[in-house]
mmCIF file of C-alpha atoms in Angstrom:
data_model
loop_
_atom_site.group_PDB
_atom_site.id
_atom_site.type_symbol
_atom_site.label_atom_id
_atom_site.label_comp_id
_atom_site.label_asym_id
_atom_site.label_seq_id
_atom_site.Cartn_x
_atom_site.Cartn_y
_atom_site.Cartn_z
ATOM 1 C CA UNK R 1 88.327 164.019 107.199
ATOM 2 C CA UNK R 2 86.024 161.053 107.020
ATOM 3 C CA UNK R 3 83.689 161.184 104.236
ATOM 4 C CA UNK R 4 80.749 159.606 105.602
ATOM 5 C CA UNK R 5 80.868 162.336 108.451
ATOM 6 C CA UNK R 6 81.346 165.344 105.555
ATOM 7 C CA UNK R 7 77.909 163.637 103.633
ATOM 8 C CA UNK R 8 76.190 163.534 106.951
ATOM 9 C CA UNK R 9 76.863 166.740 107.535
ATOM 10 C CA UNK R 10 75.889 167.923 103.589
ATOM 11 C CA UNK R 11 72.893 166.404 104.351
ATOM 12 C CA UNK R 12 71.797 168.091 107.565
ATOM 13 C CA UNK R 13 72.835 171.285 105.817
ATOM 14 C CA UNK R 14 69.726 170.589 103.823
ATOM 15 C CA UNK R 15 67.047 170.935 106.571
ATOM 16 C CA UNK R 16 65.576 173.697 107.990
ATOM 17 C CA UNK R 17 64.530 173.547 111.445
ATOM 18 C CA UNK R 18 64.503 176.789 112.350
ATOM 19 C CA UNK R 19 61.700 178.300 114.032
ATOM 20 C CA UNK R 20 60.347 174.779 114.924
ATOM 21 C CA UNK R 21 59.461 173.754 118.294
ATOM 22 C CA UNK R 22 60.852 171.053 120.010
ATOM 23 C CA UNK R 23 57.677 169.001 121.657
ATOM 24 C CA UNK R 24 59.241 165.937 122.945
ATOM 25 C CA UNK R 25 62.647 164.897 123.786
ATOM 26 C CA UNK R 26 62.577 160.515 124.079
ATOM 27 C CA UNK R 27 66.567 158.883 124.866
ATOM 28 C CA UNK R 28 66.566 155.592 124.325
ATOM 29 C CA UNK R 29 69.938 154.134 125.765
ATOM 30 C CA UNK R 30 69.411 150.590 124.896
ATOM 31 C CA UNK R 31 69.596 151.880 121.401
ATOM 32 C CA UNK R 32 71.593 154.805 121.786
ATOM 33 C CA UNK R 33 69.357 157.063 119.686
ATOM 34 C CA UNK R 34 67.463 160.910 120.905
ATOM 35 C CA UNK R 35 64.295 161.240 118.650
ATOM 36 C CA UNK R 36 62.979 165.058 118.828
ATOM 37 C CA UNK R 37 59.250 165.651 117.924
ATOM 38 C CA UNK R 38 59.513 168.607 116.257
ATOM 39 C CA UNK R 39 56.265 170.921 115.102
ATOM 40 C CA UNK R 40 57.647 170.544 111.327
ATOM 41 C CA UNK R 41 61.138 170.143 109.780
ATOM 42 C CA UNK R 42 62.140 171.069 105.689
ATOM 43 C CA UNK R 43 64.298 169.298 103.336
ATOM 44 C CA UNK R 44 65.590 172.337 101.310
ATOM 45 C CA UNK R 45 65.906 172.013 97.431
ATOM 46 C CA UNK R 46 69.511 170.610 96.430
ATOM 47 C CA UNK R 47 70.474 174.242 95.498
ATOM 48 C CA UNK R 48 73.135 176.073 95.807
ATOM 49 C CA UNK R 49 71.043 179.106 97.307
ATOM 50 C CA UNK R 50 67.986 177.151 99.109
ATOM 51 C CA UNK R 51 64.796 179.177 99.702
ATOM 52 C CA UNK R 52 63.572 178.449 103.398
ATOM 53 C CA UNK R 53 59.877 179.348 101.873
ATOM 54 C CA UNK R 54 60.330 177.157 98.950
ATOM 55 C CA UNK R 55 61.101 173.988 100.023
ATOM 56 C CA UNK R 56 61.269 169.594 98.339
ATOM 57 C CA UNK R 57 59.522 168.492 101.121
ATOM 58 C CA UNK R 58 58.180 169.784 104.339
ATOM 59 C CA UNK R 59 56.814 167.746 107.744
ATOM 60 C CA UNK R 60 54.764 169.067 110.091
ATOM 61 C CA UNK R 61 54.737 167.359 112.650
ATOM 62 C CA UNK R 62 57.698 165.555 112.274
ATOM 63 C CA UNK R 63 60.456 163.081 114.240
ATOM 64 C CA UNK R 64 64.352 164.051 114.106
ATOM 65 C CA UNK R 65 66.048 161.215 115.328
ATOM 66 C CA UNK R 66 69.738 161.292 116.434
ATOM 67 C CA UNK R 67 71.388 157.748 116.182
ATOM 68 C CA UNK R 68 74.372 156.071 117.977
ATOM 69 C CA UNK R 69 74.442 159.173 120.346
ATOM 70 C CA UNK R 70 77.557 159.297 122.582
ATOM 71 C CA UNK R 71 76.834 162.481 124.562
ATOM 72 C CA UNK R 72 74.121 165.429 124.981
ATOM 73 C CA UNK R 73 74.695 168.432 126.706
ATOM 74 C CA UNK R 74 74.032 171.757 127.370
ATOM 75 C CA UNK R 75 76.897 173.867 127.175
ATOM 76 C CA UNK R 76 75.546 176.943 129.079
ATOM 77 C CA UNK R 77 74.577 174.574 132.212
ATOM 78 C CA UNK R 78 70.780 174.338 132.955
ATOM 79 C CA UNK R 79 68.886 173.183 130.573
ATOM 80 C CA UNK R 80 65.682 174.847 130.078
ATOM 81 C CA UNK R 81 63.149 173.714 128.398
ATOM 82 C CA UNK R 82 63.155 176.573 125.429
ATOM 83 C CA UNK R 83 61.395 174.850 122.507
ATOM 84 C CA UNK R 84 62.098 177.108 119.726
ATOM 85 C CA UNK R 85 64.855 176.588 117.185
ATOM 86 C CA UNK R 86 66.764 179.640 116.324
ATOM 87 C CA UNK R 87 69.478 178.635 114.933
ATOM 88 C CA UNK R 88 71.138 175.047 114.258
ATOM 89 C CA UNK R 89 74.722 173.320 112.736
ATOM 90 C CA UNK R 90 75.793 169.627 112.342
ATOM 91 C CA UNK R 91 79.999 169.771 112.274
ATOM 92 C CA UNK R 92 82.477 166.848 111.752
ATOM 93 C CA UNK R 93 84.671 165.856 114.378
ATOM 94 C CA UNK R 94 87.994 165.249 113.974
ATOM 95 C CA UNK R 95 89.954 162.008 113.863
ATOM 96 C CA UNK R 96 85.934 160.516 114.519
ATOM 97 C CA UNK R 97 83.256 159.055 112.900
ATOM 98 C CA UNK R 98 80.549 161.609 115.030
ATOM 99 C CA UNK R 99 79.338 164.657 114.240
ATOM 100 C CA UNK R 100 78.207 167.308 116.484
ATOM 101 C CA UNK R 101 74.663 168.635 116.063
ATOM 102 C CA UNK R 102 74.025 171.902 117.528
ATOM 103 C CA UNK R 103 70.535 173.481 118.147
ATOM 104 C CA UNK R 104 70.280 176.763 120.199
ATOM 105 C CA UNK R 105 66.540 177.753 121.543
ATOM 106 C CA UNK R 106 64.944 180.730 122.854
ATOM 107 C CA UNK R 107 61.713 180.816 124.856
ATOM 108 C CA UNK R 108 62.632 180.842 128.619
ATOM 109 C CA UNK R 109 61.277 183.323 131.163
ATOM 110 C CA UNK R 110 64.349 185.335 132.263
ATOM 111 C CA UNK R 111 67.883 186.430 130.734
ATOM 112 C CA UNK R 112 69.640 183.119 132.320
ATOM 113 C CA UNK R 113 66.898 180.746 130.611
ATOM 114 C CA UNK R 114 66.380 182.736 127.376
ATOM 115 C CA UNK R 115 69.032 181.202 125.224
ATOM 116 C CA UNK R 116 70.274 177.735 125.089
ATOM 117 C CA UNK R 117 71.834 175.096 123.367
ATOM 118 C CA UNK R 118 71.355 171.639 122.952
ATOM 119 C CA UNK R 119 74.446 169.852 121.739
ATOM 120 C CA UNK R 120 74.603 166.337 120.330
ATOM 121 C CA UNK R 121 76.869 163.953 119.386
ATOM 122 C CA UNK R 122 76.153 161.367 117.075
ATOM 123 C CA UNK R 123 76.857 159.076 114.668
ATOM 124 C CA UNK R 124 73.791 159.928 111.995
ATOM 125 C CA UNK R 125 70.604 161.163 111.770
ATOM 126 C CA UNK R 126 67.334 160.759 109.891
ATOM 127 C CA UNK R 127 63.886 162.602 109.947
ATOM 128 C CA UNK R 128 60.542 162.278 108.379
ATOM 129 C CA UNK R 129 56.793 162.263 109.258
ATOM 130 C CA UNK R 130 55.215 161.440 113.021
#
């Protein structure tokens, strides 16, 4: 395992996007970088059992920005635009110096649309305020 992966992965560990919406989706292939305006995003204390309600810092709005992307996709086909965050993972590759950043979303208008992912690969991330 590569130990810059394992820390970027620590560290998206420690936000909580959950419940967040996803307002704008920008790819910038010059740069290789996805930036996500999301309604608000959480760094969660550096505890072993973080409290989503009592968070270090919190952003609302605020800009998640995906850099040195290789890929995005959507596993399930389609992609829909279903803004809320449900549920979301970063995981280290193997053999690779990207991680994978998962998001799944709920909010379409039928059972095909309901549920989707959003998968990214990428070499790092970094958030803060709009």
């Amino acid at each position: 395992m590569n130990k810059a992966v394992d820390d970027i992965v620590k560290r998206f560990q420690r936000i909580y996007i959950g419940d967040s919406l996803i307002q704008n989706l920008s790819l910038d292939f010059r740069e290789m970088r996805c930036v996500l305006l999301m309604s608000s995003v959480s760094l969660l204390k550096d505890e072993e059992k973080a409290n989503i309600f009592d968070v270090a810092e919190r952003y609302a709005p605020a800009v998640l920005t995906f850099d040195g992307v290789k890929s995005i996709a959507c596993p399930e086909g389609a992609f829909y635009l279903t803004a809320t965050v449900v549920e979301f993972e970063a995981s280290a590759e193997a053999n690779s110096d990207l991680v994978t950043f998962r998001m799944m979303m709920t909010g379409g208008y039928d059972n095909e649309s309901f549920m989707r992912s959003l998968v990214i690969e990428a070499k790092s991330f970094s958030f803060g305020p709009v």
